[in-house]
Coordinates of C-alpha atoms in Angstrom, one line a residue:
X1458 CA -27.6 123.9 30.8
X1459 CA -27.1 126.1 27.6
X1460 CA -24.8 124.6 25.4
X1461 CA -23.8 128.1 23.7
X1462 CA -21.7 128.4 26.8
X1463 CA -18.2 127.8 26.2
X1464 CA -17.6 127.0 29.8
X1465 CA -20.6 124.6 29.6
X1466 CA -19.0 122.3 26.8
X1467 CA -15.4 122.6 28.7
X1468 CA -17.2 121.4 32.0
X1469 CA -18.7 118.3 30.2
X1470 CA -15.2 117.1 28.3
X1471 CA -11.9 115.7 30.6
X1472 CA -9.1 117.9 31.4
X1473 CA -6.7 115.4 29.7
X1474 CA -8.6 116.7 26.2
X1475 CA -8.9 120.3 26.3
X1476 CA -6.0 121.2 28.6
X1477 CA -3.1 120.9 26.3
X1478 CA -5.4 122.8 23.5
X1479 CA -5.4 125.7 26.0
X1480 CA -1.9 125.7 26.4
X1481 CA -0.7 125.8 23.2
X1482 CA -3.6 128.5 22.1
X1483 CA -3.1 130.8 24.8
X1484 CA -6.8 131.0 25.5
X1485 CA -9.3 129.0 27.8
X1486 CA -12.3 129.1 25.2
X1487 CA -12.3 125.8 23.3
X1488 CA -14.2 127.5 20.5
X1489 CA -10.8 130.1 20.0
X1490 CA -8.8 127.3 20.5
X1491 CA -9.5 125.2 18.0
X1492 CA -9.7 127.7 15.5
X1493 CA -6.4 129.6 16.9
X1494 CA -4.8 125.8 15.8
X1495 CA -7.4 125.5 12.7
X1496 CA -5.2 128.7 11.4
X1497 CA -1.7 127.1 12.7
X1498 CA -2.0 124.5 10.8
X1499 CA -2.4 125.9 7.4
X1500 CA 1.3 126.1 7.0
X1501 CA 3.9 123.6 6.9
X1502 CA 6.1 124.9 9.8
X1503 CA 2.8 125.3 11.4
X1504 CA 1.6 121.6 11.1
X1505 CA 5.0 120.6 12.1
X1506 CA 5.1 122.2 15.3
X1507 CA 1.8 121.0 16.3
X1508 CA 3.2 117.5 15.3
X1509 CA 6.0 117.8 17.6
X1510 CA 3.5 118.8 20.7
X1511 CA 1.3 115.7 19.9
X1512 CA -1.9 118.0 19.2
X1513 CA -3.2 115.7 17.4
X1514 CA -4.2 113.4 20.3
X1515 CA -6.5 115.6 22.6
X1516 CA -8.2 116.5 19.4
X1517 CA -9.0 113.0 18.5
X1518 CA -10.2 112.1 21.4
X1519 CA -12.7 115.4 21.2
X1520 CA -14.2 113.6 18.2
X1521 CA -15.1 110.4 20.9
X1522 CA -17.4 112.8 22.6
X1523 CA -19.9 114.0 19.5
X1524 CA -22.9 114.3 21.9
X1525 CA -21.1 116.0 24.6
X1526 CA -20.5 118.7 21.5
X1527 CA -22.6 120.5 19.0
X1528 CA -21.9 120.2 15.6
X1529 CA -19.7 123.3 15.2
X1530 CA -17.2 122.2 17.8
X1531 CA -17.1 119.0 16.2
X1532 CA -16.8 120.2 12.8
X1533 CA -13.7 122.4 14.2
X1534 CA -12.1 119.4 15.5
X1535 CA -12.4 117.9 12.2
X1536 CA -11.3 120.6 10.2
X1537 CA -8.3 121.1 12.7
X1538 CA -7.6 117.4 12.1
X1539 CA -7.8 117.2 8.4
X1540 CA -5.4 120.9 8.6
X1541 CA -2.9 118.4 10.4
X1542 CA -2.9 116.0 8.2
X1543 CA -2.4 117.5 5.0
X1544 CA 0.8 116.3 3.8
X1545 CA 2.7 116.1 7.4
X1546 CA 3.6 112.5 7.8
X1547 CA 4.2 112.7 11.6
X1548 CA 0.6 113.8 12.1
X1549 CA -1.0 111.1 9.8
X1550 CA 1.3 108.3 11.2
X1551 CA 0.1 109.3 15.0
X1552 CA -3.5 109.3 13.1
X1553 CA -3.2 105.8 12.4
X1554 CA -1.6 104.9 15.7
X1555 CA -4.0 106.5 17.5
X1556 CA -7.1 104.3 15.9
X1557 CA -8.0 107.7 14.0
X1558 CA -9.8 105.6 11.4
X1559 CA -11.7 103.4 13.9
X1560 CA -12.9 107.0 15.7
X1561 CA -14.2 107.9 12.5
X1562 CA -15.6 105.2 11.5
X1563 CA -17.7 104.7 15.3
X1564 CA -18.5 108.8 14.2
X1565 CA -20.0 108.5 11.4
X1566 CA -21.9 105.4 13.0
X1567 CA -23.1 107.3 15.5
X1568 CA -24.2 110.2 13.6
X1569 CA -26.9 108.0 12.1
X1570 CA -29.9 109.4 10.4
X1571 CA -27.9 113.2 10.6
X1572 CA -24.8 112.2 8.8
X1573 CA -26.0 113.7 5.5
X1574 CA -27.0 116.8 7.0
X1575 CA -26.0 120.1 6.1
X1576 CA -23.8 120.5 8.7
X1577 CA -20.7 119.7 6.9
X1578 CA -19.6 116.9 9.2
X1579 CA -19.1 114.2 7.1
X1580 CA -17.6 116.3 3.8
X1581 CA -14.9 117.0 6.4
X1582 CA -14.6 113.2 7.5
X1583 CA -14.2 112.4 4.3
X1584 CA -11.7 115.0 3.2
X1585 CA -9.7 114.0 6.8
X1586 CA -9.4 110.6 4.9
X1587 CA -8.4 111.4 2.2
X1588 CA -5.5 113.8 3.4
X1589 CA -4.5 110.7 5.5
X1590 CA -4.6 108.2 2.7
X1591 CA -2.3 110.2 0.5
X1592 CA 0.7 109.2 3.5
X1593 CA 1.1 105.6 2.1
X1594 CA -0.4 102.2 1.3
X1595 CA -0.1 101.0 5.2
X1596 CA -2.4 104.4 5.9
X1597 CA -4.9 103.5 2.6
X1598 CA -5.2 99.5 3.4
X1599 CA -6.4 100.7 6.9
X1600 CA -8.9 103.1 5.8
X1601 CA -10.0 100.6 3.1
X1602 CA -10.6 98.1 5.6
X1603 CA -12.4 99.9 8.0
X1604 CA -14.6 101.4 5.3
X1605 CA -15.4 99.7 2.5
X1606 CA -17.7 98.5 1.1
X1607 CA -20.8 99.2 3.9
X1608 CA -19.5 103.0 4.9
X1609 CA -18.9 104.0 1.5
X1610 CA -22.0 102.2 0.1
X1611 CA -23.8 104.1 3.1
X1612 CA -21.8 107.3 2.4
X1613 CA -22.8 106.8 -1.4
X1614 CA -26.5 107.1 -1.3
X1615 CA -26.4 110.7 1.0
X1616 CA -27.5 112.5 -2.1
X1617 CA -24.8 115.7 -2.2
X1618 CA -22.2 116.9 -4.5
X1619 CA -20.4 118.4 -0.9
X1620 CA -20.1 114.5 0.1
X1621 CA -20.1 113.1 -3.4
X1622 CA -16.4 114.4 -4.7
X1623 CA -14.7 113.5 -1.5
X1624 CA -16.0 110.1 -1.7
X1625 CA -14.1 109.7 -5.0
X1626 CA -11.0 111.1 -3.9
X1627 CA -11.2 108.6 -1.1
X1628 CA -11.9 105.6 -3.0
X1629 CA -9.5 106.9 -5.8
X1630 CA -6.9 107.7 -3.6
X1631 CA -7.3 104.1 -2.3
X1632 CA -7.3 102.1 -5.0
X1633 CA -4.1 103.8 -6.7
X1634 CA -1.3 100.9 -7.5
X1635 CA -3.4 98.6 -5.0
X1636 CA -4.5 95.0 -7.1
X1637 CA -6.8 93.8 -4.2
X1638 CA -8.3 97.3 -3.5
X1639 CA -9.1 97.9 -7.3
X1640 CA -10.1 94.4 -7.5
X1641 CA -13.0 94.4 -4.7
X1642 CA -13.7 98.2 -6.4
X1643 CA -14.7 96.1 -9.4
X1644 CA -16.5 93.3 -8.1
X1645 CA -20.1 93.1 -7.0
X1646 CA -20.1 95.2 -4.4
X1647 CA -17.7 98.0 -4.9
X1648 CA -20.2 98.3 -8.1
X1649 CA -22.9 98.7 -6.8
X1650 CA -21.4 101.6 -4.6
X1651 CA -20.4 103.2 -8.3
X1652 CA -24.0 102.9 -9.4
X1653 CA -24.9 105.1 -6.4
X1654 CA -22.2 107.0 -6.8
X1655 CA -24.0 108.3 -10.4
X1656 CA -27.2 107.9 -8.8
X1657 CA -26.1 110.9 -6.4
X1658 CA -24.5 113.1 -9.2
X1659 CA -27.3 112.7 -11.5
X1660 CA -29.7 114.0 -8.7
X1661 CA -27.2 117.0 -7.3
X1662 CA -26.2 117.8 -10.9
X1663 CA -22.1 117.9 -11.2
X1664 CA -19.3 116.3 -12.5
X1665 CA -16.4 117.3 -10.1
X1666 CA -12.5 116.2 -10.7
X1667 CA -12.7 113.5 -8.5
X1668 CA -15.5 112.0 -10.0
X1669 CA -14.7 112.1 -13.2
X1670 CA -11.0 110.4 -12.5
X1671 CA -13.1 107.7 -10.6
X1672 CA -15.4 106.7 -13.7
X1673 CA -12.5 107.3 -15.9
X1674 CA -10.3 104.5 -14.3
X1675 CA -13.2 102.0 -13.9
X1676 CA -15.3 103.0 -17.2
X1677 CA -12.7 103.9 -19.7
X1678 CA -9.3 102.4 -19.3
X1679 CA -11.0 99.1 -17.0
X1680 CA -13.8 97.2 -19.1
X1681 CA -16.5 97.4 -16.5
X1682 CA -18.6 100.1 -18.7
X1683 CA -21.3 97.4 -19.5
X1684 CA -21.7 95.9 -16.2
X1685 CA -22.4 99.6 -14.6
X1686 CA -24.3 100.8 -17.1
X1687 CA -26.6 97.8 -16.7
X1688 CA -27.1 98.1 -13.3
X1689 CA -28.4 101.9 -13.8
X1690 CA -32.3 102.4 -13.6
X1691 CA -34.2 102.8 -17.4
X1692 CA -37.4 102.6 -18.7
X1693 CA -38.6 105.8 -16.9
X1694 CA -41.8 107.7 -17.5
X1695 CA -42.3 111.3 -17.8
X1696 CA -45.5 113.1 -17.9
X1697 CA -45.8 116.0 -20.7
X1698 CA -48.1 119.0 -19.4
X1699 CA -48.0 120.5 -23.3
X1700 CA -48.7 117.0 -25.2
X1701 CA -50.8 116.1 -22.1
X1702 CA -49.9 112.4 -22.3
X1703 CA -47.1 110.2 -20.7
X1704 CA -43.9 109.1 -22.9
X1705 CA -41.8 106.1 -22.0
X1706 CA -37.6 107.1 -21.7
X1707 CA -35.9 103.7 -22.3
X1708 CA -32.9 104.7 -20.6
X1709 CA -33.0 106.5 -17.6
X1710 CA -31.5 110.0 -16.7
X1711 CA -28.6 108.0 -14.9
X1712 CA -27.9 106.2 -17.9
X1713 CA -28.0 109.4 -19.9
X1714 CA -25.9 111.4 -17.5
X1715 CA -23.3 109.1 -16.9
X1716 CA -22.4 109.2 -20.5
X1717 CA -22.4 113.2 -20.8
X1718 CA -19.8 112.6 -18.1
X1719 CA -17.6 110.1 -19.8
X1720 CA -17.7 112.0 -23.2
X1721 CA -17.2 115.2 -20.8
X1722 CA -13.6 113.0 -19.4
X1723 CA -12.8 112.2 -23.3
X1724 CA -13.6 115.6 -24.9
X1725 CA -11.0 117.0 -22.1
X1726 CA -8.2 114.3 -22.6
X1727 CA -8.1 113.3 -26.1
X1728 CA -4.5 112.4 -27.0
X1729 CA -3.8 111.5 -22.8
X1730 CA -6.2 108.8 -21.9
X1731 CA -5.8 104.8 -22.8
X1732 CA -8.9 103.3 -23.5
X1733 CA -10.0 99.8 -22.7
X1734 CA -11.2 98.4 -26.2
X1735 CA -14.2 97.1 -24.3
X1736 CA -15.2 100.5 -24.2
X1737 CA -16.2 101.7 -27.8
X1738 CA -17.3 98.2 -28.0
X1739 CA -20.0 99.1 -25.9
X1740 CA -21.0 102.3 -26.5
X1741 CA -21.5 101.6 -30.0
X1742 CA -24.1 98.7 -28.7
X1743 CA -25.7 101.5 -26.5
X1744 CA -26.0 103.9 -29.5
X1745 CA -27.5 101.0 -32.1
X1746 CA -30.2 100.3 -29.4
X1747 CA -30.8 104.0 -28.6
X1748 CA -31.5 104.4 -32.7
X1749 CA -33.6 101.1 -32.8
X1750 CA -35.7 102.6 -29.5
X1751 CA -36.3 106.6 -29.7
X1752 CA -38.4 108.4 -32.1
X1753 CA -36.0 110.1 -35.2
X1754 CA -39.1 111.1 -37.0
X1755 CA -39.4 114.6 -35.7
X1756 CA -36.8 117.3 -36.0
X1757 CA -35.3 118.6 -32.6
X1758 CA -33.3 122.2 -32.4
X1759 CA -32.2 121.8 -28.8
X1760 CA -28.3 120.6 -28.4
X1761 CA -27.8 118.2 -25.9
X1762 CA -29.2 118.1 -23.1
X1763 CA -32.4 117.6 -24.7
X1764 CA -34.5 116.8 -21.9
X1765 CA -34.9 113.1 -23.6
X1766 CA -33.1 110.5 -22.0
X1767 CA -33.0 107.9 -25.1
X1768 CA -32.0 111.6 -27.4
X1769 CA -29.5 112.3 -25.1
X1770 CA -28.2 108.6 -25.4
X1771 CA -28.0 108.9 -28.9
X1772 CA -26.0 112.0 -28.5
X1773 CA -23.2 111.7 -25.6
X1774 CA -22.5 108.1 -27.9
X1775 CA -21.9 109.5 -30.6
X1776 CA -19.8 112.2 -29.0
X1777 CA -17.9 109.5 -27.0
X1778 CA -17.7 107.8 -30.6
X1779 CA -16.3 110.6 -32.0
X1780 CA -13.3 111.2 -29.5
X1781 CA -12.4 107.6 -29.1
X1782 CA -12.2 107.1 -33.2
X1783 CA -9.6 110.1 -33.0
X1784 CA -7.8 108.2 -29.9
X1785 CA -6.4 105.1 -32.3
X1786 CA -3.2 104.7 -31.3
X1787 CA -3.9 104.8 -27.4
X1788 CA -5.3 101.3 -27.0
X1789 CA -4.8 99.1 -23.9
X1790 CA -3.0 96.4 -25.6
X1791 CA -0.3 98.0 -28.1
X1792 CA -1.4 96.0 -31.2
X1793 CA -1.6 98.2 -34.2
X1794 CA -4.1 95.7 -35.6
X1795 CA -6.3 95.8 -33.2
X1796 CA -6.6 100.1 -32.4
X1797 CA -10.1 101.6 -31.4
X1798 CA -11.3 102.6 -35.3
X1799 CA -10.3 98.8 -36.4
X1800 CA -12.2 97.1 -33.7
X1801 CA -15.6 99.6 -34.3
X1802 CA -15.0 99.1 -37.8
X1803 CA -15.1 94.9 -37.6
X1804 CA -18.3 95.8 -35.6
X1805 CA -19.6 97.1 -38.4
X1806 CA -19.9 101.0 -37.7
X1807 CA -19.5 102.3 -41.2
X1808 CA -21.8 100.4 -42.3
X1809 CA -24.1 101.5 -39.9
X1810 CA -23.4 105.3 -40.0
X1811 CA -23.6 105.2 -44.0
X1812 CA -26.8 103.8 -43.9
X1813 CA -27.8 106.0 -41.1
X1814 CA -26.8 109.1 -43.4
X1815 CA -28.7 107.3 -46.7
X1816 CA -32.0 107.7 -44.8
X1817 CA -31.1 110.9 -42.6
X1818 CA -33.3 114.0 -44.1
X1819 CA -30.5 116.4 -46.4
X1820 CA -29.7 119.8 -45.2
X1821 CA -32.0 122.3 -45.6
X1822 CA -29.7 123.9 -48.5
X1823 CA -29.9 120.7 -50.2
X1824 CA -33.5 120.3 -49.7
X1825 CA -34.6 123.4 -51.0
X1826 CA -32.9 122.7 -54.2
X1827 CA -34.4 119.1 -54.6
X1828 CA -38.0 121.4 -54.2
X1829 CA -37.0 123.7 -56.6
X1830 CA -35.5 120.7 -58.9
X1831 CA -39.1 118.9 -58.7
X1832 CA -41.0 122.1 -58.9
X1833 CA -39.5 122.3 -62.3
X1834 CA -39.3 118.0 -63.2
X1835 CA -42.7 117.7 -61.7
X1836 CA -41.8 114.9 -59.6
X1837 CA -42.3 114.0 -56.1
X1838 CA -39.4 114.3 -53.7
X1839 CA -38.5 110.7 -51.7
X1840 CA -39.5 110.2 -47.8
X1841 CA -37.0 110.1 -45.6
X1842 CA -37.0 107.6 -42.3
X1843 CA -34.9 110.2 -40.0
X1844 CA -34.7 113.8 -39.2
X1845 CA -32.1 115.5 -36.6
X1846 CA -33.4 114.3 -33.3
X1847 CA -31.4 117.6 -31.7
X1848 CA -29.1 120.2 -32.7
X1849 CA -25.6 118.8 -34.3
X1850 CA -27.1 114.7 -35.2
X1851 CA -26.0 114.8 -38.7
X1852 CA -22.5 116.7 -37.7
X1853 CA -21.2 114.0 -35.4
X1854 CA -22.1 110.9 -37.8
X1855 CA -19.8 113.0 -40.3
X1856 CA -17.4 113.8 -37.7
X1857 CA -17.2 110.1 -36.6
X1858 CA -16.9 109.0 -40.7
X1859 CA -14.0 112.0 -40.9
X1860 CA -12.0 110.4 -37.7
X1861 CA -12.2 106.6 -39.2
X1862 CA -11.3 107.4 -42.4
X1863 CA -7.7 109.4 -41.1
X1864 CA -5.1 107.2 -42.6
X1865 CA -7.1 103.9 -43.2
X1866 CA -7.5 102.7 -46.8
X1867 CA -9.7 99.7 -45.7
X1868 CA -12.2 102.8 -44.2
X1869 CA -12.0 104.8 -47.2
X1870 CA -12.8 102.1 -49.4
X1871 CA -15.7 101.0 -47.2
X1872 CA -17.3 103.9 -47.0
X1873 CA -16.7 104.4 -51.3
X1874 CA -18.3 100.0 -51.5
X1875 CA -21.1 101.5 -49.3
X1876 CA -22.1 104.2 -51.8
X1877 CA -21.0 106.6 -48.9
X1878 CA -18.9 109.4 -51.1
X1879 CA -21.6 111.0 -52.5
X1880 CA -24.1 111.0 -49.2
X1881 CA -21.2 112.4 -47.8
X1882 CA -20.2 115.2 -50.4
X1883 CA -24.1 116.6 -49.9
X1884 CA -22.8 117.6 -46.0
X1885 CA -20.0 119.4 -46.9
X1886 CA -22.3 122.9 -47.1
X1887 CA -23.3 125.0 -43.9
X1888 CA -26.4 123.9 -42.2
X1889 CA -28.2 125.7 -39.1
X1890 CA -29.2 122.8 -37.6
X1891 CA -25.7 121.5 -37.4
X1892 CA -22.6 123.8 -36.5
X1893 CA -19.2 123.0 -38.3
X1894 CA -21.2 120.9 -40.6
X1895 CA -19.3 122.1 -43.5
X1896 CA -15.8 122.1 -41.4
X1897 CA -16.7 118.3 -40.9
X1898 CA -17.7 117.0 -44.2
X1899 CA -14.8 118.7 -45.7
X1900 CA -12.1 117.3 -43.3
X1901 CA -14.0 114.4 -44.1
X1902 CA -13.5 114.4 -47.5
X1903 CA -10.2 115.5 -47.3
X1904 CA -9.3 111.8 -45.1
X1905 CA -11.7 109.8 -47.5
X1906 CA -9.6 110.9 -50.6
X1907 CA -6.0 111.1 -49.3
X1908 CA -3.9 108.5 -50.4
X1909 CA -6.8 106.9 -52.4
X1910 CA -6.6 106.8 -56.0
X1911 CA -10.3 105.3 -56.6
X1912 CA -12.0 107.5 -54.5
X1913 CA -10.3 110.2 -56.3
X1914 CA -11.3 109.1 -59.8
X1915 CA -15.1 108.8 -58.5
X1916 CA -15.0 112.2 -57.4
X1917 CA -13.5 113.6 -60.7
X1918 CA -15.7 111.6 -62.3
X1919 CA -18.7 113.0 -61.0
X1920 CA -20.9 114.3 -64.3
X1921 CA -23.0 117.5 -64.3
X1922 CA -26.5 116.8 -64.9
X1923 CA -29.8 117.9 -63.6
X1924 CA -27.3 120.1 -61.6
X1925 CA -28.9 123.5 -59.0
X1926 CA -26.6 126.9 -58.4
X1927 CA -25.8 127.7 -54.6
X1928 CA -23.1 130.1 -54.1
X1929 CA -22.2 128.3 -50.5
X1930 CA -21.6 124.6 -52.5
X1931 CA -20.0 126.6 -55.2
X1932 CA -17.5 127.9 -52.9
X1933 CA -16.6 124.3 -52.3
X1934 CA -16.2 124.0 -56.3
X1935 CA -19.5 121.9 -56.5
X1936 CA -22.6 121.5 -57.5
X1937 CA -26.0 120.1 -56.6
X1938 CA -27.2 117.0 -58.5
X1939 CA -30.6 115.0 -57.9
X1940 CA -30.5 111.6 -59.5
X1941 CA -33.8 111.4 -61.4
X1942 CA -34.4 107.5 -60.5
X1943 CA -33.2 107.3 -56.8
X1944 CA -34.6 111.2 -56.3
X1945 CA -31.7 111.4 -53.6
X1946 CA -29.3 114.4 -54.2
X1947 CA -25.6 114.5 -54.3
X1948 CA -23.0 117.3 -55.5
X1949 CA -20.6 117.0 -58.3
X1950 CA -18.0 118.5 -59.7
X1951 CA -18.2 121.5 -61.0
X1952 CA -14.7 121.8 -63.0

């Protein structure tokens, strides 16, 4: 028997199913029918009517005959469905009293081994439950029930971005103003469905809306950041065809990609999102062990993506660094004393960053006038530990320095105790390798000095000596200066 015979599927499927799809279609091909209706319901008056004929049913009950079916019918029924159900409350309360989520639930049982097939089946299951859960909490708490945690976790590991997003919407949609629902989403094993959640978007490559509100909730504004991140594969190695040898990534593409995604969320809602102060807690950790791991002796031109995992660590931190130190006043807990710079700064990152910048390799402007300052001194120029590991390094430590210091004298003075003025100063000139290095440092120095009478003074200070023309510092009314003990440049006044 061919099943490309429209008769032929009719023949296998009870009257009681496809008899009231005829009628209302005008046609006796189940194939026109369905997509006669598919059409119909686009449209609110549309979706309505069908409501009032009870459509819904017979096409339900198609989706209790999968084998009896091929995939297209069956992805027409679903489609029709999910058209029903967008936003029509009579259709998605009949779903639910019809055991709609049960029937999808044995489906995507059934489909086994073929349910992450390119055959768009289970995208449209997916996006049928989440049309239906948007109806109420009665309508989530029954989708919830019947699918978490096993379907999802199952539903999770099909590796595409078609499935991927509509998961998230799903589990989103669910867990919006529900304590138990968010609660089991943060436990043990609605983690673990997270972690293959990233797993899948690292592989497919995409960071859709609904993804990125998912993370956002759980990672940003919830403190479960550390206990995800942990769970994500590292320690991966890569095999270089040009070096021909093997190199060791200490954290793994997921780890890496997860945090371009959460500095992607931040860099798109700076100002709108409240952060858990777990949060820069722990990404500060993660960027201290990426520095103590990867290799900063060799200069890197790409921007991020790098192609390193532990560079690209370094990098997304420091950008998620940057955006939460410029997020102070939107902290979980509405205690001025205790905003995002205060709590990073008690950990100790200026302290960090200055030292960071002490034995970071100048800009190239600056270097070349240290060689032309020991060309003509005879001496030798000092050894520095680190050199831009990619394309922007030295612009986001300044960046990060800039945002701290806004309005907080206990920064400012820090970063004057720390020697960090004059290290600073030296990045206020144009530099290749990092773009809007110059617009940094000087909004930099412009926080570092406002309202601060002794940082001031040491800038005014400043004595000309030993000092090297370049019309781009001059612009800035400065000159270069290389201190003949410590060998380590710094600009001055040049008033």
């Amino acid at each position: 028997m061919s099943m490309d015979n429209s008769e032929s599927h009719n023949s296998l499927l009870p009257d009681d199913i496809i008899e009231p799809l005829f009628a209302v279609s005008g046609t006796s091909n189940l194939k026109n029918a369905l997509e006669y209706l598919i059409e119909t319901a686009k449209t609110c008056d549309g979706r309505l009517d069908l409501a009032s004929k009870h459509i819904l049913v017979p096409v339900l009950e198609l989706c209790q005959y999968p084998f009896k079916l091929p995939a297209e019918y069956l992805l027409l029924s679903l489609k029709l469905l999910r058209n029903l159900c967008a936003g029509e409350i009579k259709n998605q309360n009949l779903f639910i009293e019809q055991k709609g989520v049960e029937t999808l639930s044995i489906l995507v049982s059934s489909l086994g081994q073929n349910f992450g097939s390119d055959n768009g089946l289970l995208p449209m299951v997916l996006q049928l439950l989440g049309n239906v859960s948007l109806a109420g909490e009665q309508h989530r708490s029954v989708v919830w029930l019947r699918f978490f945690p096993h379907k999802f976790l199952d539903i999770a590991k099909v590796r595409s971005k078609e499935t991927c997003d509509p998961l998230c919407m799903v589990i989103y949609t669910c867990c919006a103003g529900s304590y138990e629902q968010s609660a089991e989403l943060f436990a043990e094993l609605g983690q673990h469905i997270l972690v293959e959640i990233i797993q899948t978007i690292t592989i497919a490559g995409f960071k859709q809306v609904w993804v990125k509100l998912l993370l956002s909730n759980i990672c940003i504004e919830e403190p479960y950041f550390s206990s995800i991140f942990s769970k994500l594969p590292r320690a991966v190695e890569t095999w270089s065809s040009d070096e021909n040898a093997s190199q060791v990534h200490h954290f793994g593409a997921e780890k890496s990609f997860f945090l371009s995604i959460l500095s992607e969320i931040l860099s798109e809602q700076v100002g709108d999102i409240v952060i858990s102060n777990d949060f820069p807690l722990c990404i500060f950790e993660v960027f201290k062990n990426a520095v103590g791991i990867a290799d900063l002796s060799t200069a890197g031109n790409s921007p991020l993506p790098t192609g390193s995992a532990d560079i690209d660590t370094i990098g997304y931190t420091l950008s998620i660094l940057r955006d939460t130190s410029a997020c102070d006043r939107k902290v979980s807990n509405q205690d001025e004393e205790q905003d995002t710079v205060d709590l990073l700064v008690r950990a100790g990152l200026i302290k960090f960053l200055i030292d960071l910048l002490h034995e970071l390799e100048p800009p190239a402007i600056i270097r070349k006038a240290m060689i032309n300052n020991d060309a003509k001194n005879k001496t030798i120029s000092r050894h520095y530990k680190y050199r831009c590991p990619y394309r922007g390094f030295r612009r986001d430590i300044v960046s990060i320095l800039g945002n701290c210091s806004y309005g907080k004298k206990h920064v400012q003075d820090e970063i004057r105790e720390r020697n960090g003025i004059l290290v600073l100063l030296q990045n206020c000139v144009i530099d290749d390798d990092n773009p809007f290095l110059r617009e940094w440092g000087v909004w930099s120095m412009r926080n570092i000095l406002e309202g601060n009478m002794e940082n001031q003074q040491l800038v005014a200070d400043l004595e000309l000596q030993n000092s090297v023309d370049s019309p781009d510092i001059a612009q800035l009314g400065l000159r270069v200066e290389v201190d003949p003990r410590t060998r380590r440049p710094k600009l001055v006044n040049a008033s």
